[in-house]
């Protein structure tokens, strides 16, 4: 068995942002292959009866989360600005990340979308915002956007979200390490350790 | 300002168990005075519309939590057995811990109640179970139980639970460190670090 860590993330998810910023470095340092797995939390939340983020439904928990994010990003030396809109719809970015999985530019794209949402307060649901991220990366933005909106691409993200659900994923970020599920940015180290121990 | 850490806990809470087992050692090592603050999650959960633990209301999250507890306790070298009943009602034990706060025997009592619930699968809502914990500690069990059931004692725990709510506490364990709120066993180190940094 190879050392593979699956990183399940949602572009609207706050705690996925610090993970996206640091996971590649940690995985590479441990000789671990990282598999980026975008999915949508919306359908999974709706199944639990939530039509909004639980951080909005339960304001006390939400207030805590924003403060916790500030502290966490400060400790990791990461820029952070509470977005003026939350959660933002990451559908378009998730379709791109899902359809173009394995592309060399994917990790940079993912990090740039998180930066747009949680550092620059940009609306990542807006195709122009996503387009300019791709252009800044010297990528053919309109081709990529078109491909991501293709029915096959849409179906791929739906299937990946369905797979998340069948794995027992209920939040983001989540990690799958040698069949073991971990949830939360604060479990990233535990997931990496698990993989190192289980896969010799 | 002295280095004081408030540890807010609920006897029915799974993640409070590993915290109760390790917090005193960590606090003492850092020259920090530990304030034990039992409270009840029930009234706080009910305010959010939950009549049961969210781990029961959301079974996928619950299944994850039990596995996470197994891994977490194994990593901390702590015994753990999933209780046959969850959550157990910690009202009586919380009244004792609240009324007798500051007693030298309190930390041992708290840890013994958690062991009864999460290691020996005993019903901590049963006065006989609580009584035998006190007896094993060579304490006057029936006097303590009577005092804890006094109206003044009941009112004290109600007021403490009300204080938890007013501090923005929505789960257990929680920590208050120099006015800053932290939530979760996995934030204990962050709370201790915060205190060391803020209180010179």
mmCIF file of C-alpha atoms in Angstrom:
data_model
loop_
_atom_site.group_PDB
_atom_site.id
_atom_site.type_symbol
_atom_site.label_atom_id
_atom_site.label_comp_id
_atom_site.label_asym_id
_atom_site.label_seq_id
_atom_site.Cartn_x
_atom_site.Cartn_y
_atom_site.Cartn_z
ATOM 1 C CA UNK A 1 0.000 0.000 0.000
ATOM 2 C CA UNK A 2 1.384 3.415 -0.914
ATOM 3 C CA UNK A 3 1.342 6.337 1.475
ATOM 4 C CA UNK A 4 -1.640 8.276 0.198
ATOM 5 C CA UNK A 5 -3.588 10.876 2.080
ATOM 6 C CA UNK A 6 -6.967 11.983 0.761
ATOM 7 C CA UNK A 7 -7.754 15.589 1.624
ATOM 8 C CA UNK A 8 -11.501 16.226 1.419
ATOM 9 C CA UNK A 9 -12.271 19.931 1.292
ATOM 10 C CA UNK A 10 -15.046 22.419 0.544
ATOM 11 C CA UNK A 11 -14.192 25.905 -0.697
ATOM 12 C CA UNK A 12 -16.759 27.559 1.574
ATOM 13 C CA UNK A 13 -15.349 25.907 4.700
ATOM 14 C CA UNK A 14 -13.342 28.124 7.028
ATOM 15 C CA UNK A 15 -11.205 25.452 8.660
ATOM 16 C CA UNK A 16 -10.311 23.994 5.244
ATOM 17 C CA UNK A 17 -8.394 27.192 4.501
ATOM 18 C CA UNK A 18 -5.499 26.719 6.986
ATOM 19 C CA UNK A 19 -5.367 23.049 6.006
ATOM 20 C CA UNK A 20 -5.109 23.865 2.295
ATOM 21 C CA UNK A 21 -2.316 26.298 3.111
ATOM 22 C CA UNK A 22 -0.145 23.787 4.957
ATOM 23 C CA UNK A 23 -1.075 20.241 3.925
ATOM 24 C CA UNK A 24 1.120 19.904 0.845
ATOM 25 C CA UNK A 25 4.285 20.852 2.693
ATOM 26 C CA UNK A 26 3.541 18.417 5.527
ATOM 27 C CA UNK A 27 2.627 15.564 3.174
ATOM 28 C CA UNK A 28 5.746 15.999 1.059
ATOM 29 C CA UNK A 29 7.953 16.187 4.144
ATOM 30 C CA UNK A 30 6.559 12.781 5.153
ATOM 31 C CA UNK A 31 6.915 11.186 1.717
ATOM 32 C CA UNK A 32 3.128 11.074 1.412
ATOM 33 C CA UNK A 33 1.195 11.417 -1.838
ATOM 34 C CA UNK A 34 -1.614 13.907 -1.461
ATOM 35 C CA UNK A 35 -4.940 13.361 -3.210
ATOM 36 C CA UNK A 36 -7.061 16.513 -3.401
ATOM 37 C CA UNK A 37 -10.750 15.689 -3.048
ATOM 38 C CA UNK A 38 -13.094 18.663 -3.412
ATOM 39 C CA UNK A 39 -16.725 18.048 -2.520
ATOM 40 C CA UNK A 40 -19.825 20.024 -1.548
ATOM 41 C CA UNK A 41 -20.995 20.272 2.033
ATOM 42 C CA UNK A 42 -24.399 21.707 1.060
ATOM 43 C CA UNK A 43 -26.068 18.388 0.145
ATOM 44 C CA UNK A 44 -24.572 16.730 3.242
ATOM 45 C CA UNK A 45 -25.755 19.537 5.519
ATOM 46 C CA UNK A 46 -29.217 19.481 3.932
ATOM 47 C CA UNK A 47 -29.480 15.786 4.755
ATOM 48 C CA UNK A 48 -29.018 16.742 8.436
ATOM 49 C CA UNK A 49 -31.788 19.304 8.087
ATOM 50 C CA UNK A 50 -29.495 22.335 7.754
ATOM 51 C CA UNK A 51 -30.213 24.817 4.973
ATOM 52 C CA UNK A 52 -27.281 26.985 6.041
ATOM 53 C CA UNK A 53 -23.888 26.566 7.690
ATOM 54 C CA UNK A 54 -24.238 25.353 11.292
ATOM 55 C CA UNK A 55 -22.048 28.349 12.185
ATOM 56 C CA UNK A 56 -24.905 30.587 11.039
ATOM 57 C CA UNK A 57 -27.672 28.407 12.473
ATOM 58 C CA UNK A 58 -25.953 28.362 15.908
ATOM 59 C CA UNK A 59 -24.633 31.919 16.351
ATOM 60 C CA UNK A 60 -22.770 31.239 19.612
ATOM 61 C CA UNK A 61 -20.809 28.494 17.905
ATOM 62 C CA UNK A 62 -20.309 30.761 14.906
ATOM 63 C CA UNK A 63 -18.945 33.625 17.019
ATOM 64 C CA UNK A 64 -16.503 31.211 18.604
ATOM 65 C CA UNK A 65 -15.418 29.838 15.218
ATOM 66 C CA UNK A 66 -14.525 33.292 13.859
ATOM 67 C CA UNK A 67 -12.399 34.052 16.911
ATOM 68 C CA UNK A 68 -10.831 30.598 16.765
ATOM 69 C CA UNK A 69 -9.958 31.133 13.079
ATOM 70 C CA UNK A 70 -8.273 34.445 13.906
ATOM 71 C CA UNK A 71 -6.162 32.829 16.621
ATOM 72 C CA UNK A 72 -5.397 29.760 14.530
ATOM 73 C CA UNK A 73 -4.301 31.728 11.456
ATOM 74 C CA UNK A 74 -2.206 34.072 13.615
ATOM 75 C CA UNK A 75 -0.460 31.040 15.164
ATOM 76 C CA UNK A 76 0.195 29.599 11.683
ATOM 77 C CA UNK A 77 1.313 33.016 10.392
ATOM 78 C CA UNK A 78 -1.447 32.986 7.787
ATOM 79 C CA UNK A 79 -3.318 36.068 6.624
ATOM 80 C CA UNK A 80 -7.022 35.957 7.436
ATOM 81 C CA UNK A 81 -9.931 38.293 7.001
ATOM 82 C CA UNK A 82 -13.441 37.320 7.987
ATOM 83 C CA UNK A 83 -15.394 37.331 4.708
ATOM 84 C CA UNK A 84 -18.311 39.753 4.417
ATOM 85 C CA UNK A 85 -20.438 36.841 3.189
ATOM 86 C CA UNK A 86 -20.479 33.340 4.687
ATOM 87 C CA UNK A 87 -20.587 30.684 3.521
ATOM 88 C CA UNK A 88 -19.680 31.485 -0.070
ATOM 89 C CA UNK A 89 -20.786 29.090 -2.769
ATOM 90 C CA UNK A 90 -17.756 27.122 -3.923
ATOM 91 C CA UNK A 91 -19.579 25.130 -6.604
ATOM 92 C CA UNK A 92 -17.734 26.505 -9.644
ATOM 93 C CA UNK A 93 -14.299 26.262 -8.019
ATOM 94 C CA UNK A 94 -15.109 22.739 -6.787
ATOM 95 C CA UNK A 95 -16.104 21.648 -10.294
ATOM 96 C CA UNK A 96 -12.797 22.927 -11.622
ATOM 97 C CA UNK A 97 -10.805 21.273 -8.838
ATOM 98 C CA UNK A 98 -12.683 18.010 -9.325
ATOM 99 C CA UNK A 99 -12.504 17.907 -13.122
ATOM 100 C CA UNK A 100 -8.834 18.901 -13.268
ATOM 101 C CA UNK A 101 -7.655 16.737 -10.372
ATOM 102 C CA UNK A 102 -4.077 15.637 -10.822
ATOM 103 C CA UNK A 103 -3.095 18.710 -12.850
ATOM 104 C CA UNK A 104 0.167 20.215 -11.650
ATOM 105 C CA UNK A 105 -1.502 23.618 -11.179
ATOM 106 C CA UNK A 106 -4.289 22.284 -8.986
ATOM 107 C CA UNK A 107 -2.750 22.867 -5.518
ATOM 108 C CA UNK A 108 -1.947 26.488 -6.404
ATOM 109 C CA UNK A 109 -5.452 26.992 -7.738
ATOM 110 C CA UNK A 110 -7.001 25.592 -4.568
ATOM 111 C CA UNK A 111 -4.884 27.820 -2.342
ATOM 112 C CA UNK A 112 -5.669 30.867 -4.492
ATOM 113 C CA UNK A 113 -9.414 30.264 -4.197
ATOM 114 C CA UNK A 114 -9.105 30.022 -0.414
ATOM 115 C CA UNK A 115 -7.051 33.216 -0.381
ATOM 116 C CA UNK A 116 -9.737 34.949 -2.451
ATOM 117 C CA UNK A 117 -12.429 33.866 0.014
ATOM 118 C CA UNK A 118 -10.650 34.214 3.348
ATOM 119 C CA UNK A 119 -7.969 36.833 2.764
ATOM 120 C CA UNK A 120 -9.173 39.112 -0.042
ATOM 121 C CA UNK A 121 -12.927 38.833 0.679
ATOM 122 C CA UNK A 122 -13.768 38.090 -2.940
ATOM 123 C CA UNK A 123 -16.911 36.310 -4.059
ATOM 124 C CA UNK A 124 -15.612 32.943 -5.258
ATOM 125 C CA UNK A 125 -19.039 32.065 -6.659
ATOM 126 C CA UNK A 126 -18.501 34.775 -9.279
ATOM 127 C CA UNK A 127 -17.019 33.314 -12.505
ATOM 128 C CA UNK A 128 -15.048 36.539 -13.040
ATOM 129 C CA UNK A 129 -13.253 36.046 -9.711
ATOM 130 C CA UNK A 130 -12.413 32.425 -10.549
ATOM 131 C CA UNK A 131 -11.418 33.449 -14.062
ATOM 132 C CA UNK A 132 -8.974 36.061 -12.865
ATOM 133 C CA UNK A 133 -7.386 33.541 -10.469
ATOM 134 C CA UNK A 134 -6.766 31.251 -13.443
ATOM 135 C CA UNK A 135 -5.464 34.128 -15.573
ATOM 136 C CA UNK A 136 -3.027 35.163 -12.869
ATOM 137 C CA UNK A 137 -1.754 31.583 -13.027
ATOM 138 C CA UNK A 138 -1.250 31.959 -16.826
ATOM 139 C CA UNK A 139 -3.905 29.312 -17.485
ATOM 140 C CA UNK A 140 -6.554 29.322 -20.275
ATOM 141 C CA UNK A 141 -9.364 30.560 -18.040
ATOM 142 C CA UNK A 142 -12.314 30.411 -20.400
ATOM 143 C CA UNK A 143 -11.463 26.890 -21.607
ATOM 144 C CA UNK A 144 -11.175 25.700 -18.031
ATOM 145 C CA UNK A 145 -14.446 27.329 -17.004
ATOM 146 C CA UNK A 146 -16.243 25.815 -19.993
ATOM 147 C CA UNK A 147 -14.862 22.355 -19.299
ATOM 148 C CA UNK A 148 -15.863 22.596 -15.644
ATOM 149 C CA UNK A 149 -19.462 23.409 -16.617
ATOM 150 C CA UNK A 150 -19.733 20.409 -18.919
ATOM 151 C CA UNK A 151 -22.338 17.827 -17.848
ATOM 152 C CA UNK A 152 -19.597 15.229 -17.345
ATOM 153 C CA UNK A 153 -17.752 17.555 -15.001
ATOM 154 C CA UNK A 154 -20.913 18.352 -13.064
ATOM 155 C CA UNK A 155 -21.621 14.628 -12.736
ATOM 156 C CA UNK A 156 -18.096 13.976 -11.493
ATOM 157 C CA UNK A 157 -18.446 16.433 -8.621
ATOM 158 C CA UNK A 158 -21.880 15.035 -7.749
ATOM 159 C CA UNK A 159 -20.381 11.538 -7.629
ATOM 160 C CA UNK A 160 -17.474 12.736 -5.504
ATOM 161 C CA UNK A 161 -19.861 14.400 -3.040
ATOM 162 C CA UNK A 162 -21.818 11.147 -2.938
ATOM 163 C CA UNK A 163 -18.573 9.309 -2.203
ATOM 164 C CA UNK A 164 -17.837 11.708 0.648
ATOM 165 C CA UNK A 165 -21.202 10.909 2.154
ATOM 166 C CA UNK A 166 -20.664 7.165 1.765
ATOM 167 C CA UNK A 167 -17.304 7.498 3.556
ATOM 168 C CA UNK A 168 -19.095 8.997 6.549
ATOM 169 C CA UNK A 169 -17.801 12.515 5.888
ATOM 170 C CA UNK A 170 -19.972 15.155 7.560
ATOM 171 C CA UNK A 171 -17.684 18.200 7.630
ATOM 172 C CA UNK A 172 -14.576 19.740 6.144
ATOM 173 C CA UNK A 173 -11.700 19.383 6.096
ATOM 174 C CA UNK A 174 -11.673 15.598 6.383
ATOM 175 C CA UNK A 175 -8.836 13.186 5.761
ATOM 176 C CA UNK A 176 -8.790 9.564 4.708
ATOM 177 C CA UNK A 177 -5.606 7.837 5.798
ATOM 178 C CA UNK A 178 -5.320 4.089 5.135
ATOM 179 C CA UNK A 179 -9.077 3.701 5.413
ATOM 180 C CA UNK A 180 -9.292 5.787 8.588
ATOM 181 C CA UNK A 181 -11.356 8.983 8.684
ATOM 182 C CA UNK A 182 -10.188 12.136 10.459
ATOM 183 C CA UNK A 183 -12.129 15.384 10.669
ATOM 184 C CA UNK A 184 -10.867 18.908 11.201
ATOM 185 C CA UNK A 185 -7.775 20.977 10.576
ATOM 186 C CA UNK A 186 -6.719 20.049 14.119
ATOM 187 C CA UNK A 187 -6.621 16.356 13.134
ATOM 188 C CA UNK A 188 -4.259 16.781 10.172
ATOM 189 C CA UNK A 189 -1.204 15.765 12.187
ATOM 190 C CA UNK A 190 -3.052 12.735 13.603
ATOM 191 C CA UNK A 191 -4.013 11.648 10.081
ATOM 192 C CA UNK A 192 -0.423 11.978 8.859
ATOM 193 C CA UNK A 193 0.865 10.039 11.884
ATOM 194 C CA UNK A 194 -1.732 7.327 11.330
ATOM 195 C CA UNK A 195 -0.583 6.874 7.752
ATOM 196 C CA UNK A 196 3.074 6.667 8.748
ATOM 197 C CA UNK A 197 2.259 4.029 11.361
ATOM 198 C CA UNK A 198 -0.151 1.932 9.305
ATOM 199 C CA UNK A 199 1.669 2.004 5.971
ATOM 200 C CA UNK A 200 5.227 0.842 6.514
ATOM 201 C CA UNK B 1 -3.404 39.038 37.067
ATOM 202 C CA UNK B 2 -2.646 35.529 38.286
ATOM 203 C CA UNK B 3 -2.323 32.603 35.942
ATOM 204 C CA UNK B 4 -5.719 30.994 36.287
ATOM 205 C CA UNK B 5 -7.297 28.578 33.876
ATOM 206 C CA UNK B 6 -11.004 27.853 34.175
ATOM 207 C CA UNK B 7 -11.884 24.326 33.065
ATOM 208 C CA UNK B 8 -15.583 24.090 32.178
ATOM 209 C CA UNK B 9 -16.734 20.483 32.037
ATOM 210 C CA UNK B 10 -19.835 18.301 31.918
ATOM 211 C CA UNK B 11 -19.739 14.768 33.301
ATOM 212 C CA UNK B 12 -21.699 13.338 30.373
ATOM 213 C CA UNK B 13 -19.299 14.799 27.793
ATOM 214 C CA UNK B 14 -16.954 12.350 26.104
ATOM 215 C CA UNK B 15 -14.173 14.762 25.197
ATOM 216 C CA UNK B 16 -14.159 16.175 28.742
ATOM 217 C CA UNK B 17 -12.858 12.800 29.957
ATOM 218 C CA UNK B 18 -9.350 12.943 28.404
ATOM 219 C CA UNK B 19 -9.135 16.596 29.440
ATOM 220 C CA UNK B 20 -10.014 15.819 33.057
ATOM 221 C CA UNK B 21 -7.382 13.096 33.040
ATOM 222 C CA UNK B 22 -4.514 15.341 31.925
ATOM 223 C CA UNK B 23 -5.331 18.981 32.698
ATOM 224 C CA UNK B 24 -4.099 19.144 36.289
ATOM 225 C CA UNK B 25 -0.651 17.830 35.398
ATOM 226 C CA UNK B 26 -0.296 20.289 32.505
ATOM 227 C CA UNK B 27 -1.549 23.252 34.542
ATOM 228 C CA UNK B 28 0.761 22.533 37.467
ATOM 229 C CA UNK B 29 3.730 22.075 35.126
ATOM 230 C CA UNK B 30 3.047 25.579 33.809
ATOM 231 C CA UNK B 31 2.562 27.201 37.228
ATOM 232 C CA UNK B 32 -1.117 27.711 36.428
ATOM 233 C CA UNK B 33 -3.921 27.613 38.988
ATOM 234 C CA UNK B 34 -6.739 25.414 37.791
ATOM 235 C CA UNK B 35 -10.354 26.331 38.522
ATOM 236 C CA UNK B 36 -12.756 23.423 38.070
ATOM 237 C CA UNK B 37 -16.094 24.629 36.675
ATOM 238 C CA UNK B 38 -18.731 21.910 36.322
ATOM 239 C CA UNK B 39 -21.869 22.878 34.433
ATOM 240 C CA UNK B 40 -24.746 21.214 32.591
ATOM 241 C CA UNK B 41 -24.861 21.025 28.813
ATOM 242 C CA UNK B 42 -28.527 19.954 28.750
ATOM 243 C CA UNK B 43 -30.040 23.433 29.200
ATOM 244 C CA UNK B 44 -27.560 24.890 26.682
ATOM 245 C CA UNK B 45 -28.330 22.187 24.127
ATOM 246 C CA UNK B 46 -32.070 22.630 24.657
ATOM 247 C CA UNK B 47 -31.705 26.309 23.838
ATOM 248 C CA UNK B 48 -30.337 25.266 20.437
ATOM 249 C CA UNK B 49 -33.312 22.981 19.935
ATOM 250 C CA UNK B 50 -31.540 19.749 20.875
ATOM 251 C CA UNK B 51 -33.269 17.405 23.300
ATOM 252 C CA UNK B 52 -30.402 14.924 23.092
ATOM 253 C CA UNK B 53 -26.653 14.968 22.482
ATOM 254 C CA UNK B 54 -25.834 16.151 18.941
ATOM 255 C CA UNK B 55 -23.804 12.932 18.668
ATOM 256 C CA UNK B 56 -27.083 11.015 18.916
ATOM 257 C CA UNK B 57 -29.087 13.461 16.781
ATOM 258 C CA UNK B 58 -26.476 13.273 13.995
ATOM 259 C CA UNK B 59 -25.458 9.584 13.885
ATOM 260 C CA UNK B 60 -22.679 10.022 11.296
ATOM 261 C CA UNK B 61 -21.013 12.565 13.537
ATOM 262 C CA UNK B 62 -21.630 10.294 16.522
ATOM 263 C CA UNK B 63 -20.022 7.274 14.839
ATOM 264 C CA UNK B 64 -16.988 9.421 14.051
ATOM 265 C CA UNK B 65 -16.773 10.729 17.617
ATOM 266 C CA UNK B 66 -16.648 7.229 19.145
ATOM 267 C CA UNK B 67 -13.845 6.186 16.807
ATOM 268 C CA UNK B 68 -12.045 9.472 17.456
ATOM 269 C CA UNK B 69 -12.318 8.907 21.226
ATOM 270 C CA UNK B 70 -10.805 5.412 20.858
ATOM 271 C CA UNK B 71 -7.859 6.773 18.887
ATOM 272 C CA UNK B 72 -7.428 9.782 21.153
ATOM 273 C CA UNK B 73 -7.454 7.767 24.384
ATOM 274 C CA UNK B 74 -5.080 5.191 22.883
ATOM 275 C CA UNK B 75 -2.663 7.990 21.939
ATOM 276 C CA UNK B 76 -2.881 9.410 25.487
ATOM 277 C CA UNK B 77 -2.537 5.921 26.994
ATOM 278 C CA UNK B 78 -5.906 6.293 28.697
ATOM 279 C CA UNK B 79 -8.330 3.417 29.247
ATOM 280 C CA UNK B 80 -11.611 3.909 27.402
ATOM 281 C CA UNK B 81 -14.768 1.889 26.956
ATOM 282 C CA UNK B 82 -17.725 3.192 25.027
ATOM 283 C CA UNK B 83 -20.520 3.431 27.604
ATOM 284 C CA UNK B 84 -23.623 1.337 27.020
ATOM 285 C CA UNK B 85 -25.700 4.460 27.643
ATOM 286 C CA UNK B 86 -24.936 7.927 26.237
ATOM 287 C CA UNK B 87 -25.123 10.602 27.365
ATOM 288 C CA UNK B 88 -25.377 9.754 31.040
ATOM 289 C CA UNK B 89 -26.932 12.295 33.352
ATOM 290 C CA UNK B 90 -24.169 13.970 35.356
ATOM 291 C CA UNK B 91 -26.481 16.182 37.424
ATOM 292 C CA UNK B 92 -25.728 14.682 40.849
ATOM 293 C CA UNK B 93 -21.975 14.550 40.287
ATOM 294 C CA UNK B 94 -22.026 18.114 38.925
ATOM 295 C CA UNK B 95 -23.869 19.356 41.997
ATOM 296 C CA UNK B 96 -21.220 17.760 44.207
ATOM 297 C CA UNK B 97 -18.358 19.165 42.138
ATOM 298 C CA UNK B 98 -19.952 22.608 42.116
ATOM 299 C CA UNK B 99 -20.867 22.741 45.807
ATOM 300 C CA UNK B 100 -17.510 21.412 46.978
ATOM 301 C CA UNK B 101 -15.333 23.386 44.568
ATOM 302 C CA UNK B 102 -11.949 24.106 46.054
ATOM 303 C CA UNK B 103 -11.906 20.977 48.240
ATOM 304 C CA UNK B 104 -8.616 19.128 48.006
ATOM 305 C CA UNK B 105 -10.415 15.918 47.024
ATOM 306 C CA UNK B 106 -12.314 17.484 44.135
ATOM 307 C CA UNK B 107 -9.908 16.694 41.254
ATOM 308 C CA UNK B 108 -9.768 13.026 42.262
ATOM 309 C CA UNK B 109 -13.544 12.908 42.533
ATOM 310 C CA UNK B 110 -13.974 14.413 39.056
ATOM 311 C CA UNK B 111 -11.546 11.945 37.505
ATOM 312 C CA UNK B 112 -13.217 9.023 39.298
ATOM 313 C CA UNK B 113 -16.643 10.004 37.958
ATOM 314 C CA UNK B 114 -15.246 10.156 34.420
ATOM 315 C CA UNK B 115 -13.611 6.758 34.930
ATOM 316 C CA UNK B 116 -16.927 5.334 36.129
ATOM 317 C CA UNK B 117 -18.684 6.656 33.004
ATOM 318 C CA UNK B 118 -16.068 6.083 30.311
ATOM 319 C CA UNK B 119 -13.951 3.222 31.607
ATOM 320 C CA UNK B 120 -16.126 1.108 33.910
ATOM 321 C CA UNK B 121 -19.470 1.763 32.149
ATOM 322 C CA UNK B 122 -21.212 2.645 35.390
ATOM 323 C CA UNK B 123 -24.356 4.749 35.615
ATOM 324 C CA UNK B 124 -23.113 7.984 37.161
ATOM 325 C CA UNK B 125 -26.689 9.229 37.548
ATOM 326 C CA UNK B 126 -27.206 6.520 40.174
ATOM 327 C CA UNK B 127 -26.554 7.866 43.702
ATOM 328 C CA UNK B 128 -25.167 4.469 44.734
ATOM 329 C CA UNK B 129 -22.451 4.733 42.070
ATOM 330 C CA UNK B 130 -21.528 8.256 43.172
ATOM 331 C CA UNK B 131 -21.695 7.196 46.799
ATOM 332 C CA UNK B 132 -19.278 4.321 46.311
ATOM 333 C CA UNK B 133 -16.835 6.633 44.508
ATOM 334 C CA UNK B 134 -16.865 8.906 47.575
ATOM 335 C CA UNK B 135 -16.537 5.942 49.944
ATOM 336 C CA UNK B 136 -13.523 4.618 48.057
ATOM 337 C CA UNK B 137 -12.004 8.052 48.612
ATOM 338 C CA UNK B 138 -12.639 7.701 52.377
ATOM 339 C CA UNK B 139 -15.103 10.597 52.297
ATOM 340 C CA UNK B 140 -18.427 10.928 54.201
ATOM 341 C CA UNK B 141 -20.568 9.928 51.223
ATOM 342 C CA UNK B 142 -24.033 10.421 52.656
ATOM 343 C CA UNK B 143 -23.220 13.835 54.124
ATOM 344 C CA UNK B 144 -21.806 14.953 50.785
ATOM 345 C CA UNK B 145 -24.801 13.655 48.842
ATOM 346 C CA UNK B 146 -27.201 15.383 51.223
ATOM 347 C CA UNK B 147 -25.347 18.688 51.002
ATOM 348 C CA UNK B 148 -25.271 18.472 47.193
ATOM 349 C CA UNK B 149 -29.069 18.047 47.100
ATOM 350 C CA UNK B 150 -29.670 21.088 49.260
ATOM 351 C CA UNK B 151 -31.581 23.921 47.530
ATOM 352 C CA UNK B 152 -28.563 26.207 47.877
ATOM 353 C CA UNK B 153 -26.356 23.670 46.121
ATOM 354 C CA UNK B 154 -28.905 23.168 43.343
ATOM 355 C CA UNK B 155 -29.103 26.928 42.877
ATOM 356 C CA UNK B 156 -25.330 27.195 42.721
ATOM 357 C CA UNK B 157 -25.082 24.756 39.815
ATOM 358 C CA UNK B 158 -27.959 26.473 38.030
ATOM 359 C CA UNK B 159 -26.149 29.797 38.381
ATOM 360 C CA UNK B 160 -22.898 28.277 37.156
ATOM 361 C CA UNK B 161 -24.629 26.835 34.084
ATOM 362 C CA UNK B 162 -26.137 30.270 33.484
ATOM 363 C CA UNK B 163 -22.651 31.745 33.731
ATOM 364 C CA UNK B 164 -21.380 29.226 31.169
ATOM 365 C CA UNK B 165 -24.079 30.359 28.777
ATOM 366 C CA UNK B 166 -23.286 34.020 29.353
ATOM 367 C CA UNK B 167 -19.605 33.321 28.605
ATOM 368 C CA UNK B 168 -20.617 31.971 25.192
ATOM 369 C CA UNK B 169 -19.926 28.347 26.139
ATOM 370 C CA UNK B 170 -21.793 25.917 23.876
ATOM 371 C CA UNK B 171 -19.911 22.663 24.427
ATOM 372 C CA UNK B 172 -17.522 20.832 26.725
ATOM 373 C CA UNK B 173 -14.752 20.886 27.588
ATOM 374 C CA UNK B 174 -14.262 24.643 27.379
ATOM 375 C CA UNK B 175 -11.492 26.768 28.816
ATOM 376 C CA UNK B 176 -11.374 30.370 29.885
ATOM 377 C CA UNK B 177 -7.840 31.763 29.779
ATOM 378 C CA UNK B 178 -7.375 35.469 30.547
ATOM 379 C CA UNK B 179 -10.853 36.218 29.219
ATOM 380 C CA UNK B 180 -10.353 34.126 26.070
ATOM 381 C CA UNK B 181 -12.622 31.159 25.350
ATOM 382 C CA UNK B 182 -11.322 27.865 23.946
ATOM 383 C CA UNK B 183 -13.441 24.839 23.136
ATOM 384 C CA UNK B 184 -12.457 21.205 22.946
ATOM 385 C CA UNK B 185 -9.893 18.835 24.394
ATOM 386 C CA UNK B 186 -7.785 19.601 21.325
ATOM 387 C CA UNK B 187 -7.603 23.265 22.337
ATOM 388 C CA UNK B 188 -6.235 22.649 25.854
ATOM 389 C CA UNK B 189 -2.634 23.314 24.808
ATOM 390 C CA UNK B 190 -3.682 26.489 22.961
ATOM 391 C CA UNK B 191 -5.498 27.731 26.093
ATOM 392 C CA UNK B 192 -2.454 27.059 28.275
ATOM 393 C CA UNK B 193 -0.172 28.802 25.759
ATOM 394 C CA UNK B 194 -2.530 31.772 25.586
ATOM 395 C CA UNK B 195 -2.405 32.166 29.356
ATOM 396 C CA UNK B 196 1.395 31.972 29.435
ATOM 397 C CA UNK B 197 1.620 34.647 26.747
ATOM 398 C CA UNK B 198 -1.055 37.006 28.067
ATOM 399 C CA UNK B 199 -0.268 36.811 31.785
ATOM 400 C CA UNK B 200 3.381 37.596 32.283
#
